[in-house]
PDB file of C-alpha atoms in Angstrom:
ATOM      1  CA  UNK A   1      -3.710  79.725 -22.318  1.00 69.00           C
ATOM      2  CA  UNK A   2      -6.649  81.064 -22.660  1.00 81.00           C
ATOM      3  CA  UNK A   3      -8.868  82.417 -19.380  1.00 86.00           C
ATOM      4  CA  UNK A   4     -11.823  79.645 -19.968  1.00 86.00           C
ATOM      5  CA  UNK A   5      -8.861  76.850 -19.935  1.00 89.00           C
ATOM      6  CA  UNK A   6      -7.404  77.832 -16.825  1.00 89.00           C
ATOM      7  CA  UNK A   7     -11.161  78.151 -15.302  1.00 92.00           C
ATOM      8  CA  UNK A   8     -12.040  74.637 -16.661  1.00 89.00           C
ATOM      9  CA  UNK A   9      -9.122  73.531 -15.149  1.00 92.00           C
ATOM     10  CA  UNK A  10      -9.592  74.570 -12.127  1.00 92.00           C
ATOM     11  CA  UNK A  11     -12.778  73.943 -11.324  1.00 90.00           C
ATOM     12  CA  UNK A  12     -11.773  70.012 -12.513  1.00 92.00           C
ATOM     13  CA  UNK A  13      -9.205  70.239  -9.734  1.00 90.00           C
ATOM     14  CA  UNK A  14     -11.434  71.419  -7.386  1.00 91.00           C
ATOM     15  CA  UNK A  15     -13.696  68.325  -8.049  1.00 88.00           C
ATOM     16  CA  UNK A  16     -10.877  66.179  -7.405  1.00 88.00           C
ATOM     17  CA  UNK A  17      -9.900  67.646  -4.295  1.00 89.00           C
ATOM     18  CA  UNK A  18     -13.589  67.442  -2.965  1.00 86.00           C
ATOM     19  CA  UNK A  19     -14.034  63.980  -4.291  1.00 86.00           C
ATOM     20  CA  UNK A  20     -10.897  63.166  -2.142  1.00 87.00           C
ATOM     21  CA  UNK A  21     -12.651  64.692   1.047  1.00 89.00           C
ATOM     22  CA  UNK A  22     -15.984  63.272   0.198  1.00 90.00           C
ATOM     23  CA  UNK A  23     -17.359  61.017   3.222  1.00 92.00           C
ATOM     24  CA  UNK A  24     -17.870  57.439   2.104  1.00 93.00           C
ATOM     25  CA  UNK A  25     -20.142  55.487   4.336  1.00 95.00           C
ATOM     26  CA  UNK A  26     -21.321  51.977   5.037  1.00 95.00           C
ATOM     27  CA  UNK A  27     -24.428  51.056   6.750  1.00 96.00           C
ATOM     28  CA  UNK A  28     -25.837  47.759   7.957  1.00 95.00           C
ATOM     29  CA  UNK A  29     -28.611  47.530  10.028  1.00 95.00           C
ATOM     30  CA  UNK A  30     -29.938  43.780  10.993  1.00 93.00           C
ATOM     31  CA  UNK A  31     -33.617  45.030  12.481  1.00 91.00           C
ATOM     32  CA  UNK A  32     -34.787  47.062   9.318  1.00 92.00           C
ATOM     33  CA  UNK A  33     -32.453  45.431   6.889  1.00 91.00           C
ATOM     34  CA  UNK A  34     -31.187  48.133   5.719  1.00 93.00           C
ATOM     35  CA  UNK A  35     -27.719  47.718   4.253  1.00 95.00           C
ATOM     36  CA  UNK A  36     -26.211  50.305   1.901  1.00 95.00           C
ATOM     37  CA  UNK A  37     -22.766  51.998   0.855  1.00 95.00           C
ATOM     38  CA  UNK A  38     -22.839  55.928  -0.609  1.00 94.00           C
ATOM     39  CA  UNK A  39     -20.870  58.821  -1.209  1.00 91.00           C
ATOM     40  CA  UNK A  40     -22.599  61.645  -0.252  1.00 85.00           C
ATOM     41  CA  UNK A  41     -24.299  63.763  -2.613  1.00 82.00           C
ATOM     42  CA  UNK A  42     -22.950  61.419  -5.616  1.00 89.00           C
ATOM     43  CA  UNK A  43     -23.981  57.587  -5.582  1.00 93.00           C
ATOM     44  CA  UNK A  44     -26.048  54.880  -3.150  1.00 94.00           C
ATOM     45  CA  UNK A  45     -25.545  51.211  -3.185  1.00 94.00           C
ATOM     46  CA  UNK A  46     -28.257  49.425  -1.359  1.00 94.00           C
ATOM     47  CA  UNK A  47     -28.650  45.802  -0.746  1.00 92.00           C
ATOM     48  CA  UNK A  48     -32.284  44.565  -1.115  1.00 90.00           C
ATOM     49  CA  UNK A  49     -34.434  41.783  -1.115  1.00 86.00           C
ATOM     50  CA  UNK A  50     -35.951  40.417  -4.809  1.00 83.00           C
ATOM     51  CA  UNK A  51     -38.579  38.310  -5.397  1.00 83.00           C
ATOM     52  CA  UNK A  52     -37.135  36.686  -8.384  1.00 82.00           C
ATOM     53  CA  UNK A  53     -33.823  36.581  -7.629  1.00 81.00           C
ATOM     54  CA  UNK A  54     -31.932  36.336  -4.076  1.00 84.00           C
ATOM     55  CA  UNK A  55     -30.948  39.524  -3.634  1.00 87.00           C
ATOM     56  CA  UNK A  56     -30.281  42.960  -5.975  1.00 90.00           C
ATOM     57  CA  UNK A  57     -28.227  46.169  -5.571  1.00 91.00           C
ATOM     58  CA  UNK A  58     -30.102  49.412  -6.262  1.00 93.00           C
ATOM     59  CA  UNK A  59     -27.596  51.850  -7.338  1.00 94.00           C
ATOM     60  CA  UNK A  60     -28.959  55.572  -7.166  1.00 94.00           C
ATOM     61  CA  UNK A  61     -26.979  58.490  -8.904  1.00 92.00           C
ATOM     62  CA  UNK A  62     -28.590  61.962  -9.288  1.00 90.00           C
ATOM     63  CA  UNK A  63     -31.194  62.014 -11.464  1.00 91.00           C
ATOM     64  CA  UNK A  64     -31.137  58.258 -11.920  1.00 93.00           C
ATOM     65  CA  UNK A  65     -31.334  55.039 -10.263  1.00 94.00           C
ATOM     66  CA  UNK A  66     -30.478  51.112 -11.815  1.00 92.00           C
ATOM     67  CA  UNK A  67     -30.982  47.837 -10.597  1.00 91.00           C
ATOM     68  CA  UNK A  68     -27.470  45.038 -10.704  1.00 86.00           C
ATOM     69  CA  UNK A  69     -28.307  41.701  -9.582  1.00 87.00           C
ATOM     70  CA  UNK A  70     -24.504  39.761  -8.799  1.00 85.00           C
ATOM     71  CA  UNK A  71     -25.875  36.672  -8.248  1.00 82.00           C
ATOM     72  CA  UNK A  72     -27.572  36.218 -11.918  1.00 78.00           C
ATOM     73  CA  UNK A  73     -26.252  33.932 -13.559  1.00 77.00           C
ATOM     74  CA  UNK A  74     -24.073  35.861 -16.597  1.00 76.00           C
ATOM     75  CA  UNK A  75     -23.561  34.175 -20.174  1.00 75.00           C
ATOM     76  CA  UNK A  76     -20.581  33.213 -21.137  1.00 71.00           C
ATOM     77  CA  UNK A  77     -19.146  34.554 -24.865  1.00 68.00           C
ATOM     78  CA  UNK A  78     -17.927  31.403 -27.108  1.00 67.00           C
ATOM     79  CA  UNK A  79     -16.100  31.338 -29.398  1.00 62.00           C
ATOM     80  CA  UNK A  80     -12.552  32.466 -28.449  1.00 62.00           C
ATOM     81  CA  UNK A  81     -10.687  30.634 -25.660  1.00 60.00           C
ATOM     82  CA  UNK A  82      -9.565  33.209 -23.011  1.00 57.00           C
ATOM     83  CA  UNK A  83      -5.478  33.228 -22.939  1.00 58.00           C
ATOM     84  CA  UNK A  84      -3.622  32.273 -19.850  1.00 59.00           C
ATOM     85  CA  UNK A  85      -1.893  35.627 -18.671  1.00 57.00           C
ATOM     86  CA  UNK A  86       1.820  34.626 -17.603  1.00 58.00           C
ATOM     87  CA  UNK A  87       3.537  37.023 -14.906  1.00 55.00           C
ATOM     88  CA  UNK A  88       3.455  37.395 -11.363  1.00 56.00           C
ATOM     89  CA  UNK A  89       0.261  37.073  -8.441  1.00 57.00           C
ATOM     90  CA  UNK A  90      -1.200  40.967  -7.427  1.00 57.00           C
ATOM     91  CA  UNK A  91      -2.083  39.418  -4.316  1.00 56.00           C
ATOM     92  CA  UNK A  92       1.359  39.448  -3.168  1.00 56.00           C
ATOM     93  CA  UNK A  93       1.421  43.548  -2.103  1.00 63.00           C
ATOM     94  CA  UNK A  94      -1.665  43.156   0.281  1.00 69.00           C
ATOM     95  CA  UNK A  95       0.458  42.505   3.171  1.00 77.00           C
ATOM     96  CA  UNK A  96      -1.370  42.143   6.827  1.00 82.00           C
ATOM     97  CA  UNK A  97       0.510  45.264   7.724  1.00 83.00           C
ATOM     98  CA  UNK A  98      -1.276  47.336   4.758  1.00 81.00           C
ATOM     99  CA  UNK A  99      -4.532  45.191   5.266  1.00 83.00           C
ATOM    100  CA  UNK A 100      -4.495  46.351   9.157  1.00 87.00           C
ATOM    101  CA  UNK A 101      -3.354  50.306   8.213  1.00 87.00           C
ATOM    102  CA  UNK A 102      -6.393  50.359   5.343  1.00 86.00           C
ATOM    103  CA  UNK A 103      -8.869  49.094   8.574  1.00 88.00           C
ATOM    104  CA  UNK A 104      -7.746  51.405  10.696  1.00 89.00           C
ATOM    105  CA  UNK A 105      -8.544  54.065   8.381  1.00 90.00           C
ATOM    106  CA  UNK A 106     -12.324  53.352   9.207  1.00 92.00           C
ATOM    107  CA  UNK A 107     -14.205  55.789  11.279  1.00 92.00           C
ATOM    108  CA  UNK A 108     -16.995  53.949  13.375  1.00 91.00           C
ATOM    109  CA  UNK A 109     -19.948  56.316  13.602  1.00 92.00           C
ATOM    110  CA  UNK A 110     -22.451  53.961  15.319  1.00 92.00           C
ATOM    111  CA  UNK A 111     -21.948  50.576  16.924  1.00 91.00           C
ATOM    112  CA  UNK A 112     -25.086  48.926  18.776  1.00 93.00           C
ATOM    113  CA  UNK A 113     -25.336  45.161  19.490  1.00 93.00           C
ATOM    114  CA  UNK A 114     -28.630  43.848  20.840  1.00 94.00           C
ATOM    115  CA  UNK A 115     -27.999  40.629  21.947  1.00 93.00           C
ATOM    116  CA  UNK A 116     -29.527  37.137  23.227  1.00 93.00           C
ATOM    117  CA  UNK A 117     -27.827  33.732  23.498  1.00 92.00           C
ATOM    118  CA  UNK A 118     -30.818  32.074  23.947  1.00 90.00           C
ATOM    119  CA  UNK A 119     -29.017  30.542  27.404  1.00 91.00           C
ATOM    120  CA  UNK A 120     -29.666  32.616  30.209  1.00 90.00           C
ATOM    121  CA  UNK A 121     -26.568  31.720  31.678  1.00 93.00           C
ATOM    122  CA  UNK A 122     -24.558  32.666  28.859  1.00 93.00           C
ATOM    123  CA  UNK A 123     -26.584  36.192  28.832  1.00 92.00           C
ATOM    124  CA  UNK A 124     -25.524  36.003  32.741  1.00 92.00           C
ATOM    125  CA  UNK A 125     -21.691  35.532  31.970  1.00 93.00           C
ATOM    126  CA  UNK A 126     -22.029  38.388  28.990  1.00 93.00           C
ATOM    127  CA  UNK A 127     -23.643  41.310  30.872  1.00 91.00           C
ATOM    128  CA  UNK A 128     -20.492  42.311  32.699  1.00 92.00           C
ATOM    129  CA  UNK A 129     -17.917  41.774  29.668  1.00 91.00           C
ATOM    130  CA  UNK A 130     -21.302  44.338  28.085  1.00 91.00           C
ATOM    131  CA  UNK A 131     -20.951  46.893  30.985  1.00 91.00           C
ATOM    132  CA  UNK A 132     -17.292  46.806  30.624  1.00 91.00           C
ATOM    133  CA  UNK A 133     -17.498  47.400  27.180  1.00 89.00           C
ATOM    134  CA  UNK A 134     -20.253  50.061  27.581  1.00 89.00           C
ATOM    135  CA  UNK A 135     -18.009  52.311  30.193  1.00 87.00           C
ATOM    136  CA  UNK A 136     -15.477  52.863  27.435  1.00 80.00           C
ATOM    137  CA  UNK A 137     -17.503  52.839  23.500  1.00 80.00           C
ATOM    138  CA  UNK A 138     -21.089  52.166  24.327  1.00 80.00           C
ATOM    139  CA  UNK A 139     -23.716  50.289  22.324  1.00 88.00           C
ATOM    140  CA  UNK A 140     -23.465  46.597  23.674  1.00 92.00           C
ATOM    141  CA  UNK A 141     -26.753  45.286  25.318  1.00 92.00           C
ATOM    142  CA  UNK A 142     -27.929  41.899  27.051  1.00 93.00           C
ATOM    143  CA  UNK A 143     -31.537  40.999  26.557  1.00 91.00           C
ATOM    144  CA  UNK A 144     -33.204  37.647  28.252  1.00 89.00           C
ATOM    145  CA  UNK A 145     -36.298  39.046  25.558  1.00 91.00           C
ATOM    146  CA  UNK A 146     -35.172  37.091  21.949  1.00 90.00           C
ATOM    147  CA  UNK A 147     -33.992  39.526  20.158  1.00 90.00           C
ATOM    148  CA  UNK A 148     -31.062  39.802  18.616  1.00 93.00           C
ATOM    149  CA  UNK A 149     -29.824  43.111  16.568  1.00 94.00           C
ATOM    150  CA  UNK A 150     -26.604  44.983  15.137  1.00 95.00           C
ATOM    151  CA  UNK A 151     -26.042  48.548  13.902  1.00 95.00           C
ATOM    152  CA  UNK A 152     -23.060  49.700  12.153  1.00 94.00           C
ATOM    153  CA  UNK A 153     -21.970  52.449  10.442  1.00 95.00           C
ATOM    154  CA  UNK A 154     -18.340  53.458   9.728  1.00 95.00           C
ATOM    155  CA  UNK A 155     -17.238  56.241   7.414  1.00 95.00           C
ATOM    156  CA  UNK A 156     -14.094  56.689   5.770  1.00 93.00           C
ATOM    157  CA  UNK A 157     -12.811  59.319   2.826  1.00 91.00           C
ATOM    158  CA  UNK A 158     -10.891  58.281  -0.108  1.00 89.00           C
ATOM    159  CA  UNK A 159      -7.601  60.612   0.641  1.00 89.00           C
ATOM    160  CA  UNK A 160      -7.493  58.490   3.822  1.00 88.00           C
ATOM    161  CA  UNK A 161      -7.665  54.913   1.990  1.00 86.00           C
ATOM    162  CA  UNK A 162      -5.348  56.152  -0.142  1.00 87.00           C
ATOM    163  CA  UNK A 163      -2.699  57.420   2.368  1.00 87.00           C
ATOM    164  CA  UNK A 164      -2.952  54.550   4.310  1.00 84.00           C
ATOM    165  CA  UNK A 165      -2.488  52.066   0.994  1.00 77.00           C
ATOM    166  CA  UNK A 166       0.475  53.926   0.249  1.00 76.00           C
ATOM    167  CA  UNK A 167       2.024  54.655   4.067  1.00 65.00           C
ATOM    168  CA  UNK A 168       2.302  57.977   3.311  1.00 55.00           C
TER     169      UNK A 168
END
């Protein structure tokens, strides 16, 4: 082979191997609404507000950015009748066991709850459970003020999803 071959390979492997590593985080927060999913560097899926339509998903890639709305109603092709495909149910190999590896995989970043019942004695009951909490992750607070507010962010990398899909 060639010495542009072997360079064109490798730099395709080293793409793969820092696509692997790349962080992949999720991000909901209830106060700004700000809810997206990215890969650093590579693609953002927000969640946003339409005026026509319920909601849309802004996906942003370098150098570009589309809008997908999933709750449009799509058409549906006639003519041929789709076949029934015989064999056996996919759902079978998510297990609870993998389910509960492929969640612990998750990295959480940022937790904060803002919170208010609405029943001050309920708020009463909740702000020592709260302190508990607080001593060992922080990020849970008791307001007797209305407001009510979440932050989350957890990050995760694909060699880690896949290692814990596959128990290795």
């Amino acid at each position: 082979m060639g010495p542009v071959i072997v360079t064109v390979i490798l730099v395709l492997v080293l793409v793969l191997i820092g696509l692997l590593f790349a962080p992949i985080d999720i991000y909901l927060d209830t106060r700004s609404n700000n809810y997206y999913a990215e890969i650093k560097g590579l693609v953002k899926a927000s969640v946003e507000a339409d005026k026509l339509e319920i909601l849309r998903i802004r996906v942003k890639v370098p150098f570009r950015q589309f809008y997908f709305y999933p709750l449009k109603p799509r058409r549906k092709k006639t003519g041929k009748k789709p076949s029934e495909k015989k064999g056996r149910k996919h759902w079978n190999r998510f297990a609870p066991k993998t389910i509960w590896r492929v969640l612990r995989s998750f990295e959480i970043k940022k937790w904060e709850l803002d919170l208010d019942t609405g029943d001050c004695i309920t708020n009463a009951k909740l702000y020592p459970l709260f302190a508990l909490l607080n001593y060992r992750s922080g990020g849970f607070h008791v307001n007797f003020e209305g407001r009510n507010h979440a932050v989350l962010m957890v990050r995760n990398r694909p060699v880690s999803l896949i290692k814990s899909f596959f128990n290795l």
